[in-house]
mmCIF file of N, CA and C in Angstrom:
data_model
loop_
_atom_site.group_PDB
_atom_site.id
_atom_site.type_symbol
_atom_site.label_atom_id
_atom_site.label_comp_id
_atom_site.label_asym_id
_atom_site.label_seq_id
_atom_site.Cartn_x
_atom_site.Cartn_y
_atom_site.Cartn_z
ATOM 1 N N MET P 1 233.574 12.762 -115.375
ATOM 2 C CA MET P 1 233.606 13.742 -115.778
ATOM 3 C C MET P 1 235.573 14.141 -115.673
ATOM 4 N N GLU P 2 235.925 14.549 -116.972
ATOM 5 C CA GLU P 2 237.303 14.655 -116.933
ATOM 6 C C GLU P 2 237.903 16.252 -116.337
ATOM 7 N N TYR P 3 238.729 16.420 -115.677
ATOM 8 C CA TYR P 3 239.433 17.747 -115.290
ATOM 9 C C TYR P 3 240.505 17.654 -115.568
ATOM 10 N N ALA P 4 241.173 18.918 -115.653
ATOM 11 C CA ALA P 4 242.677 19.104 -116.083
ATOM 12 C C ALA P 4 242.946 20.811 -115.340
ATOM 13 N N TYR P 5 243.986 20.634 -114.505
ATOM 14 C CA TYR P 5 244.284 21.499 -113.816
ATOM 15 C C TYR P 5 245.795 21.721 -113.924
ATOM 16 N N PRO P 6 246.615 22.923 -113.974
ATOM 17 C CA PRO P 6 247.926 23.163 -114.028
ATOM 18 C C PRO P 6 248.478 22.888 -112.707
ATOM 19 N N ALA P 7 249.708 22.402 -112.669
ATOM 20 C CA ALA P 7 250.303 22.077 -111.456
ATOM 21 C C ALA P 7 252.006 22.606 -111.661
ATOM 22 N N ILE P 8 252.654 23.046 -110.481
ATOM 23 C CA ILE P 8 253.578 23.268 -110.707
ATOM 24 C C ILE P 8 254.523 21.781 -110.025
ATOM 25 N N PHE P 9 255.408 21.125 -110.761
ATOM 26 C CA PHE P 9 256.327 20.192 -109.922
ATOM 27 C C PHE P 9 257.685 20.940 -109.625
ATOM 28 N N HIS P 10 257.998 21.130 -108.476
ATOM 29 C CA HIS P 10 259.212 21.627 -108.015
ATOM 30 C C HIS P 10 260.030 20.460 -107.552
ATOM 31 N N LYS P 11 261.192 20.471 -107.903
ATOM 32 C CA LYS P 11 262.380 19.389 -107.767
ATOM 33 C C LYS P 11 263.150 20.047 -106.666
ATOM 34 N N ASN P 12 263.221 19.043 -105.530
ATOM 35 C CA ASN P 12 263.424 19.265 -104.330
ATOM 36 C C ASN P 12 265.329 19.098 -104.423
ATOM 37 N N GLU P 13 266.212 19.592 -103.321
ATOM 38 C CA GLU P 13 267.550 18.871 -103.442
ATOM 39 C C GLU P 13 267.969 17.403 -103.228
ATOM 40 N N ASP P 14 266.773 16.705 -102.659
ATOM 41 C CA ASP P 14 266.974 15.476 -102.627
ATOM 42 C C ASP P 14 266.354 14.360 -103.959
ATOM 43 N N SER P 15 266.179 15.262 -104.762
ATOM 44 C CA SER P 15 265.459 14.668 -106.085
ATOM 45 C C SER P 15 264.005 14.090 -105.827
ATOM 46 N N THR P 16 263.329 14.627 -104.789
ATOM 47 C CA THR P 16 262.034 14.290 -104.622
ATOM 48 C C THR P 16 261.184 15.838 -105.302
ATOM 49 N N TYR P 17 259.908 15.847 -105.801
ATOM 50 C CA TYR P 17 259.361 16.458 -105.994
ATOM 51 C C TYR P 17 258.053 17.069 -105.120
ATOM 52 N N THR P 18 257.976 18.236 -105.063
ATOM 53 C CA THR P 18 256.864 18.831 -104.395
ATOM 54 C C THR P 18 255.653 19.289 -105.622
ATOM 55 N N ILE P 19 254.444 19.311 -105.407
ATOM 56 C CA ILE P 19 253.788 19.489 -106.281
ATOM 57 C C ILE P 19 252.521 20.419 -105.755
ATOM 58 N N THR P 20 252.397 21.490 -106.497
ATOM 59 C CA THR P 20 251.351 22.370 -106.189
ATOM 60 C C THR P 20 250.380 22.909 -107.044
ATOM 61 N N PHE P 21 249.082 23.430 -106.899
ATOM 62 C CA PHE P 21 248.140 23.507 -107.906
ATOM 63 C C PHE P 21 247.840 25.155 -107.644
ATOM 64 N N PRO P 22 248.271 25.855 -108.654
ATOM 65 C CA PRO P 22 247.872 27.611 -108.502
ATOM 66 C C PRO P 22 246.441 27.853 -108.553
ATOM 67 N N ASP P 23 245.813 27.041 -108.855
ATOM 68 C CA ASP P 23 244.343 27.238 -108.811
ATOM 69 C C ASP P 23 243.860 26.886 -107.824
ATOM 70 N N LEU P 24 244.097 25.764 -106.839
ATOM 71 C CA LEU P 24 243.609 25.091 -105.753
ATOM 72 C C LEU P 24 244.515 25.504 -104.556
ATOM 73 N N PRO P 25 244.421 26.659 -104.084
ATOM 74 C CA PRO P 25 245.056 26.818 -102.802
ATOM 75 C C PRO P 25 244.965 25.470 -101.660
ATOM 76 N N GLY P 26 246.076 25.423 -101.250
ATOM 77 C CA GLY P 26 246.243 24.103 -100.408
ATOM 78 C C GLY P 26 246.296 22.654 -100.708
ATOM 79 N N CYS P 27 246.182 22.781 -102.070
ATOM 80 C CA CYS P 27 245.892 21.202 -102.450
ATOM 81 C C CYS P 27 247.627 21.073 -103.025
ATOM 82 N N ILE P 28 247.894 20.150 -102.136
ATOM 83 C CA ILE P 28 249.788 20.020 -102.187
ATOM 84 C C ILE P 28 250.102 18.635 -102.339
ATOM 85 N N SER P 29 251.023 17.971 -103.046
ATOM 86 C CA SER P 29 251.400 16.382 -102.862
ATOM 87 C C SER P 29 252.938 16.413 -102.903
ATOM 88 N N GLU P 30 253.094 15.157 -102.878
ATOM 89 C CA GLU P 30 254.862 15.111 -103.048
ATOM 90 C C GLU P 30 254.969 13.753 -103.522
ATOM 91 N N GLY P 31 256.331 13.659 -104.221
ATOM 92 C CA GLY P 31 256.748 12.205 -104.968
ATOM 93 C C GLY P 31 257.899 12.061 -105.221
ATOM 94 N N LYS P 32 258.418 11.077 -104.796
ATOM 95 C CA LYS P 32 259.612 10.339 -104.762
ATOM 96 C C LYS P 32 260.717 10.447 -106.268
ATOM 97 N N THR P 33 259.848 10.218 -107.175
ATOM 98 C CA THR P 33 260.094 10.323 -108.672
ATOM 99 C C THR P 33 259.231 10.960 -109.468
ATOM 100 N N ILE P 34 259.641 11.432 -110.368
ATOM 101 C CA ILE P 34 258.767 11.749 -111.420
ATOM 102 C C ILE P 34 257.286 11.131 -111.816
ATOM 103 N N ALA P 35 257.602 9.898 -111.843
ATOM 104 C CA ALA P 35 256.405 9.176 -111.850
ATOM 105 C C ALA P 35 255.432 8.973 -110.844
ATOM 106 N N ASN P 36 256.190 8.822 -109.567
ATOM 107 C CA ASN P 36 255.331 8.871 -108.223
ATOM 108 C C ASN P 36 254.795 10.086 -108.346
ATOM 109 N N ALA P 37 255.359 11.348 -108.671
ATOM 110 C CA ALA P 37 254.739 12.794 -108.377
ATOM 111 C C ALA P 37 253.615 12.731 -109.073
ATOM 112 N N ILE P 38 253.782 12.358 -110.547
ATOM 113 C CA ILE P 38 252.359 12.327 -111.179
ATOM 114 C C ILE P 38 251.106 11.885 -110.704
ATOM 115 N N PHE P 39 251.508 10.677 -110.505
ATOM 116 C CA PHE P 39 250.658 9.635 -109.656
ATOM 117 C C PHE P 39 249.745 10.468 -108.246
ATOM 118 N N MET P 40 250.567 10.814 -107.777
ATOM 119 C CA MET P 40 250.456 11.814 -106.495
ATOM 120 C C MET P 40 249.660 12.930 -106.774
ATOM 121 N N SER P 41 250.162 13.547 -107.970
ATOM 122 C CA SER P 41 249.322 14.910 -108.208
ATOM 123 C C SER P 41 247.961 14.315 -108.590
ATOM 124 N N GLN P 42 247.675 13.582 -109.168
ATOM 125 C CA GLN P 42 246.287 13.179 -109.827
ATOM 126 C C GLN P 42 245.775 12.600 -108.433
ATOM 127 N N ALA P 43 246.217 11.424 -107.305
ATOM 128 C CA ALA P 43 245.302 11.387 -106.340
ATOM 129 C C ALA P 43 245.184 12.854 -105.395
ATOM 130 N N ALA P 44 245.663 13.820 -105.668
ATOM 131 C CA ALA P 44 245.711 15.094 -104.631
ATOM 132 C C ALA P 44 244.441 15.874 -105.682
ATOM 133 N N LEU P 45 244.861 15.764 -106.859
ATOM 134 C CA LEU P 45 243.260 16.561 -107.824
ATOM 135 C C LEU P 45 242.290 15.898 -107.215
ATOM 136 N N THR P 46 242.288 14.427 -107.261
ATOM 137 C CA THR P 46 240.878 13.568 -107.253
ATOM 138 C C THR P 46 240.576 14.295 -105.865
ATOM 139 N N GLN P 47 241.148 14.046 -104.778
ATOM 140 C CA GLN P 47 240.708 14.640 -103.385
ATOM 141 C C GLN P 47 240.067 15.552 -103.423
ATOM 142 N N TRP P 48 240.610 16.716 -104.095
ATOM 143 C CA TRP P 48 240.699 18.175 -103.884
ATOM 144 C C TRP P 48 239.091 18.258 -104.721
ATOM 145 N N ILE P 49 238.901 17.767 -105.556
ATOM 146 C CA ILE P 49 237.379 18.054 -106.574
ATOM 147 C C ILE P 49 236.327 17.135 -105.624
ATOM 148 N N GLU P 50 236.837 16.005 -105.230
ATOM 149 C CA GLU P 50 235.828 15.388 -104.296
ATOM 150 C C GLU P 50 235.344 16.344 -102.860
ATOM 151 N N TYR P 51 236.260 17.507 -102.252
ATOM 152 C CA TYR P 51 236.196 17.753 -101.266
ATOM 153 C C TYR P 51 235.151 19.035 -101.624
ATOM 154 N N LEU P 52 235.364 19.611 -103.096
ATOM 155 C CA LEU P 52 234.673 20.996 -103.586
ATOM 156 C C LEU P 52 233.486 20.225 -103.661
ATOM 157 N N LYS P 53 233.271 19.108 -104.201
ATOM 158 C CA LYS P 53 231.816 18.541 -104.818
ATOM 159 C C LYS P 53 230.858 18.357 -103.238
ATOM 160 N N ASP P 54 231.373 17.522 -102.369
ATOM 161 C CA ASP P 54 231.256 17.388 -101.148
ATOM 162 C C ASP P 54 230.600 18.441 -100.434
ATOM 163 N N LYS P 55 231.165 19.673 -100.658
ATOM 164 C CA LYS P 55 230.825 21.109 -99.921
ATOM 165 C C LYS P 55 230.241 22.083 -100.888
ATOM 166 N N LYS P 56 229.691 21.210 -101.776
ATOM 167 C CA LYS P 56 228.879 21.877 -102.953
ATOM 168 C C LYS P 56 229.503 23.322 -103.153
ATOM 169 N N MET P 57 230.750 23.366 -103.503
ATOM 170 C CA MET P 57 231.666 24.790 -104.041
ATOM 171 C C MET P 57 232.069 24.607 -105.105
ATOM 172 N N GLN P 58 232.113 26.002 -105.735
ATOM 173 C CA GLN P 58 232.210 26.105 -107.138
ATOM 174 C C GLN P 58 233.982 25.857 -107.628
ATOM 175 N N LEU P 59 234.086 24.816 -108.503
ATOM 176 C CA LEU P 59 235.513 24.506 -109.015
ATOM 177 C C LEU P 59 235.785 25.585 -109.692
ATOM 178 N N PRO P 60 236.944 26.164 -109.304
ATOM 179 C CA PRO P 60 237.758 27.168 -109.842
ATOM 180 C C PRO P 60 237.826 26.926 -111.605
ATOM 181 N N THR P 61 238.022 27.687 -112.441
ATOM 182 C CA THR P 61 238.131 27.596 -113.525
ATOM 183 C C THR P 61 239.650 27.614 -114.011
ATOM 184 N N PRO P 62 240.092 26.305 -114.536
ATOM 185 C CA PRO P 62 241.632 25.992 -114.787
ATOM 186 C C PRO P 62 242.302 27.283 -115.347
ATOM 187 N N SER P 63 243.578 27.497 -114.906
ATOM 188 C CA SER P 63 244.277 28.937 -115.604
ATOM 189 C C SER P 63 244.827 28.255 -116.739
ATOM 190 N N PRO P 64 245.253 29.011 -118.006
ATOM 191 C CA PRO P 64 246.014 28.346 -119.095
ATOM 192 C C PRO P 64 247.448 28.035 -118.587
ATOM 193 N N LEU P 65 248.104 27.068 -119.229
ATOM 194 C CA LEU P 65 249.278 26.835 -118.782
ATOM 195 C C LEU P 65 250.599 28.004 -119.094
ATOM 196 N N SER P 66 250.068 28.590 -119.853
ATOM 197 C CA SER P 66 250.834 29.476 -120.543
ATOM 198 C C SER P 66 250.836 30.646 -119.047
ATOM 199 N N ALA P 67 249.821 30.568 -118.401
ATOM 200 C CA ALA P 67 249.879 31.902 -117.442
ATOM 201 C C ALA P 67 250.836 31.257 -116.145
ATOM 202 N N ILE P 68 250.992 30.420 -116.015
ATOM 203 C CA ILE P 68 251.786 29.890 -114.912
ATOM 204 C C ILE P 68 253.257 30.108 -114.877
ATOM 205 N N GLN P 69 253.520 30.856 -113.759
ATOM 206 C CA GLN P 69 255.187 31.388 -113.696
ATOM 207 C C GLN P 69 255.636 30.391 -112.918
ATOM 208 N N VAL P 70 257.008 29.889 -113.378
ATOM 209 C CA VAL P 70 257.888 28.648 -112.693
ATOM 210 C C VAL P 70 259.010 29.294 -112.435
ATOM 211 N N GLU P 71 259.720 28.716 -111.597
ATOM 212 C CA GLU P 71 261.286 28.992 -111.286
ATOM 213 C C GLU P 71 262.162 27.956 -111.824
ATOM 214 N N THR P 72 263.507 28.113 -111.700
ATOM 215 C CA THR P 72 264.477 27.082 -112.540
ATOM 216 C C THR P 72 264.338 25.958 -112.443
ATOM 217 N N ASP P 73 263.976 25.660 -110.954
ATOM 218 C CA ASP P 73 263.683 23.746 -110.610
ATOM 219 C C ASP P 73 262.432 23.515 -110.468
ATOM 220 N N GLU P 74 261.610 24.203 -111.554
ATOM 221 C CA GLU P 74 260.366 23.989 -111.495
ATOM 222 C C GLU P 74 260.281 23.801 -113.224
ATOM 223 N N PHE P 75 258.599 22.921 -113.187
ATOM 224 C CA PHE P 75 258.046 23.135 -114.334
ATOM 225 C C PHE P 75 256.791 22.902 -114.277
ATOM 226 N N ALA P 76 255.993 23.494 -115.059
ATOM 227 C CA ALA P 76 254.499 23.350 -115.045
ATOM 228 C C ALA P 76 253.643 22.368 -115.863
ATOM 229 N N ASN P 77 252.917 21.448 -115.707
ATOM 230 C CA ASN P 77 252.089 20.608 -116.502
ATOM 231 C C ASN P 77 250.734 20.582 -116.038
ATOM 232 N N TYR P 78 249.759 19.993 -117.093
ATOM 233 C CA TYR P 78 248.335 19.846 -116.610
ATOM 234 C C TYR P 78 248.311 18.313 -116.084
ATOM 235 N N VAL P 79 247.438 18.224 -115.035
ATOM 236 C CA VAL P 79 247.318 17.139 -114.263
ATOM 237 C C VAL P 79 245.864 16.688 -114.864
ATOM 238 N N CYS P 80 245.645 15.373 -115.073
ATOM 239 C CA CYS P 80 244.382 14.999 -115.789
ATOM 240 C C CYS P 80 243.469 14.260 -114.905
ATOM 241 N N ILE P 81 242.527 14.166 -114.695
ATOM 242 C CA ILE P 81 241.804 13.222 -114.033
ATOM 243 C C ILE P 81 240.378 12.745 -114.664
ATOM 244 N N ASP P 82 240.158 11.394 -114.572
ATOM 245 C CA ASP P 82 238.733 11.033 -114.879
ATOM 246 C C ASP P 82 238.098 10.855 -113.991
ATOM 247 N N TYR P 83 237.330 12.004 -113.312
ATOM 248 C CA TYR P 83 236.253 11.685 -112.097
ATOM 249 C C TYR P 83 235.198 11.012 -112.233
ATOM 250 N N LYS P 84 235.041 10.153 -111.169
ATOM 251 C CA LYS P 84 233.651 9.343 -110.859
ATOM 252 C C LYS P 84 233.483 9.332 -109.486
ATOM 253 N N GLU P 85 232.355 9.658 -109.631
ATOM 254 C CA GLU P 85 231.768 9.919 -108.201
ATOM 255 C C GLU P 85 231.423 8.428 -107.572
ATOM 256 N N ASN P 86 232.044 8.064 -106.334
ATOM 257 C CA ASN P 86 231.762 7.042 -106.007
ATOM 258 C C ASN P 86 231.300 6.577 -104.956
ATOM 259 N N ARG P 87 230.345 7.804 -104.434
ATOM 260 C CA ARG P 87 229.669 7.656 -103.237
ATOM 261 C C ARG P 87 228.369 6.839 -103.456
ATOM 262 N N ALA P 88 228.106 6.010 -102.541
ATOM 263 C CA ALA P 88 226.549 4.799 -102.689
ATOM 264 C C ALA P 88 225.304 5.945 -102.632
ATOM 265 N N VAL P 89 224.576 5.471 -103.784
ATOM 266 C CA VAL P 89 223.309 5.971 -103.446
ATOM 267 C C VAL P 89 222.252 4.996 -103.375
ATOM 268 N N LYS P 90 221.333 5.198 -102.854
ATOM 269 C CA LYS P 90 220.321 4.236 -102.340
ATOM 270 C C LYS P 90 219.337 4.324 -103.643
ATOM 271 N N ARG P 91 218.848 2.990 -104.112
ATOM 272 C CA ARG P 91 217.967 2.700 -105.618
ATOM 273 C C ARG P 91 217.054 1.777 -105.195
ATOM 274 N N THR P 92 215.889 1.933 -105.656
ATOM 275 C CA THR P 92 215.054 0.919 -105.474
ATOM 276 C C THR P 92 214.693 -0.083 -106.845
ATOM 277 N N VAL P 93 215.151 -1.303 -106.425
ATOM 278 C CA VAL P 93 214.933 -2.392 -107.526
ATOM 279 C C VAL P 93 214.000 -3.261 -107.321
ATOM 280 N N SER P 94 213.358 -4.082 -108.369
ATOM 281 C CA SER P 94 212.585 -4.854 -108.456
ATOM 282 C C SER P 94 213.087 -6.288 -109.293
ATOM 283 N N ILE P 95 213.201 -7.344 -107.993
ATOM 284 C CA ILE P 95 213.507 -8.479 -108.764
ATOM 285 C C ILE P 95 212.447 -9.542 -108.260
ATOM 286 N N PRO P 96 212.567 -10.775 -108.761
ATOM 287 C CA PRO P 96 211.504 -11.979 -108.634
ATOM 288 C C PRO P 96 211.962 -12.360 -107.135
ATOM 289 N N LYS P 97 210.697 -13.041 -106.428
ATOM 290 C CA LYS P 97 211.297 -13.371 -105.239
ATOM 291 C C LYS P 97 212.016 -14.395 -104.866
ATOM 292 N N TRP P 98 211.799 -15.638 -105.807
ATOM 293 C CA TRP P 98 212.952 -16.502 -106.031
ATOM 294 C C TRP P 98 214.266 -16.033 -105.873
ATOM 295 N N MET P 99 214.543 -15.123 -106.876
ATOM 296 C CA MET P 99 216.044 -14.451 -107.006
ATOM 297 C C MET P 99 216.316 -14.099 -105.493
ATOM 298 N N ASP P 100 215.604 -13.053 -104.877
ATOM 299 C CA ASP P 100 215.813 -12.612 -103.425
ATOM 300 C C ASP P 100 215.928 -13.648 -102.511
ATOM 301 N N ASP P 101 215.271 -14.725 -102.711
ATOM 302 C CA ASP P 101 215.583 -15.741 -101.777
ATOM 303 C C ASP P 101 216.797 -16.398 -101.797
ATOM 304 N N LEU P 102 217.110 -16.348 -103.143
ATOM 305 C CA LEU P 102 218.385 -17.317 -103.593
ATOM 306 C C LEU P 102 219.912 -16.430 -102.788
ATOM 307 N N VAL P 103 219.488 -14.982 -103.284
ATOM 308 C CA VAL P 103 220.648 -13.929 -102.724
ATOM 309 C C VAL P 103 220.566 -14.114 -100.973
ATOM 310 N N ILE P 104 219.660 -14.319 -100.308
ATOM 311 C CA ILE P 104 219.425 -14.264 -98.890
ATOM 312 C C ILE P 104 220.186 -15.613 -98.470
ATOM 313 N N GLU P 105 219.547 -16.782 -99.184
ATOM 314 C CA GLU P 105 220.400 -18.077 -98.744
ATOM 315 C C GLU P 105 222.124 -18.266 -99.243
ATOM 316 N N SER P 106 222.047 -17.657 -100.099
ATOM 317 C CA SER P 106 223.909 -17.766 -100.382
ATOM 318 C C SER P 106 224.440 -16.646 -99.394
ATOM 319 N N GLY P 107 224.041 -15.707 -98.772
ATOM 320 C CA GLY P 107 224.789 -14.632 -98.130
ATOM 321 C C GLY P 107 225.244 -13.921 -99.267
ATOM 322 N N LEU P 108 225.095 -14.001 -100.308
ATOM 323 C CA LEU P 108 225.426 -12.668 -101.142
ATOM 324 C C LEU P 108 224.990 -11.198 -100.919
ATOM 325 N N SER P 109 226.175 -10.324 -101.549
ATOM 326 C CA SER P 109 225.351 -9.103 -101.442
ATOM 327 C C SER P 109 224.542 -8.638 -102.648
ATOM 328 N N LEU P 110 223.284 -8.141 -102.658
ATOM 329 C CA LEU P 110 222.688 -7.553 -103.799
ATOM 330 C C LEU P 110 223.329 -6.552 -104.571
ATOM 331 N N SER P 111 223.766 -5.557 -103.658
ATOM 332 C CA SER P 111 224.123 -4.344 -103.951
ATOM 333 C C SER P 111 225.359 -4.883 -104.859
ATOM 334 N N ARG P 112 226.405 -5.682 -104.406
ATOM 335 C CA ARG P 112 227.936 -5.906 -104.842
ATOM 336 C C ARG P 112 227.585 -6.563 -106.263
ATOM 337 N N ILE P 113 226.428 -7.446 -106.463
ATOM 338 C CA ILE P 113 225.965 -8.097 -107.621
ATOM 339 C C ILE P 113 225.874 -7.424 -108.497
ATOM 340 N N LEU P 114 224.699 -6.385 -108.201
ATOM 341 C CA LEU P 114 224.453 -5.421 -109.017
ATOM 342 C C LEU P 114 225.631 -4.233 -109.612
ATOM 343 N N GLN P 115 226.493 -4.037 -108.742
ATOM 344 C CA GLN P 115 227.624 -3.059 -109.289
ATOM 345 C C GLN P 115 228.326 -3.669 -110.240
ATOM 346 N N ASP P 116 228.680 -5.233 -109.985
ATOM 347 C CA ASP P 116 229.562 -6.051 -110.816
ATOM 348 C C ASP P 116 228.828 -6.086 -112.379
ATOM 349 N N ALA P 117 227.635 -6.409 -112.139
ATOM 350 C CA ALA P 117 227.106 -6.596 -113.303
ATOM 351 C C ALA P 117 226.939 -5.581 -114.473
ATOM 352 N N LEU P 118 226.876 -4.669 -113.472
ATOM 353 C CA LEU P 118 226.700 -3.165 -114.502
ATOM 354 C C LEU P 118 228.161 -2.795 -114.847
ATOM 355 N N LYS P 119 228.938 -2.891 -114.187
ATOM 356 C CA LYS P 119 230.512 -2.650 -114.632
ATOM 357 C C LYS P 119 230.862 -3.534 -116.111
ATOM 358 N N GLN P 120 230.461 -4.753 -115.710
ATOM 359 C CA GLN P 120 230.607 -5.737 -116.857
ATOM 360 C C GLN P 120 230.011 -5.365 -118.027
ATOM 361 N N ARG P 121 228.790 -4.907 -117.850
ATOM 362 C CA ARG P 121 227.766 -4.479 -119.122
ATOM 363 C C ARG P 121 228.134 -3.315 -119.433
ATOM 364 N N PHE P 122 228.809 -2.315 -118.641
ATOM 365 C CA PHE P 122 229.186 -0.957 -119.394
ATOM 366 C C PHE P 122 230.825 -1.294 -120.220
ATOM 367 N N LYS P 123 231.486 -1.999 -119.741
ATOM 368 C CA LYS P 123 232.842 -2.762 -120.191
ATOM 369 C C LYS P 123 232.407 -3.272 -121.728
ATOM 370 N N GLU P 124 231.201 -4.097 -121.669
ATOM 371 C CA GLU P 124 230.940 -4.794 -122.945
ATOM 372 C C GLU P 124 230.416 -3.741 -123.624
ATOM 373 N N LEU P 125 229.687 -2.667 -123.300
ATOM 374 C CA LEU P 125 229.150 -1.424 -124.104
ATOM 375 C C LEU P 125 230.361 -0.822 -124.773
ATOM 376 N N ASN P 126 231.423 -0.687 -124.310
ATOM 377 C CA ASN P 126 232.497 0.476 -124.467
ATOM 378 C C ASN P 126 233.479 -0.418 -125.349
ATOM 379 N N ALA P 127 233.197 -1.672 -125.426
ATOM 380 C CA ALA P 127 234.649 -2.510 -125.990
ATOM 381 C C ALA P 127 234.232 -2.387 -127.703
#
């Protein structure tokens, strides 16, 4: 799922940036350069979305960028993320006994093999 929230990038005296999200009180990050600040803002937004979803809280509606007030040493921009929930879920799968025996003998993780195979399959489907 994709999310985009407006963020305020404040340039500090030491040329670093502090990033705040007006719609997400308490969601704050910092970056040493503008590129690092953008990266850090995406990480902060991802963690905030994870927190809200984990607590089963309603995600606020993002404000329009035009509604964001900034000071002289600030600018506002949308921060976008493509959120994928990485929490593990249990699924029951069936495989032939001989495959299960080989997995056990080889010391492989069936979960890891399945995840890797699915990632490869999705990559092929989207190519």
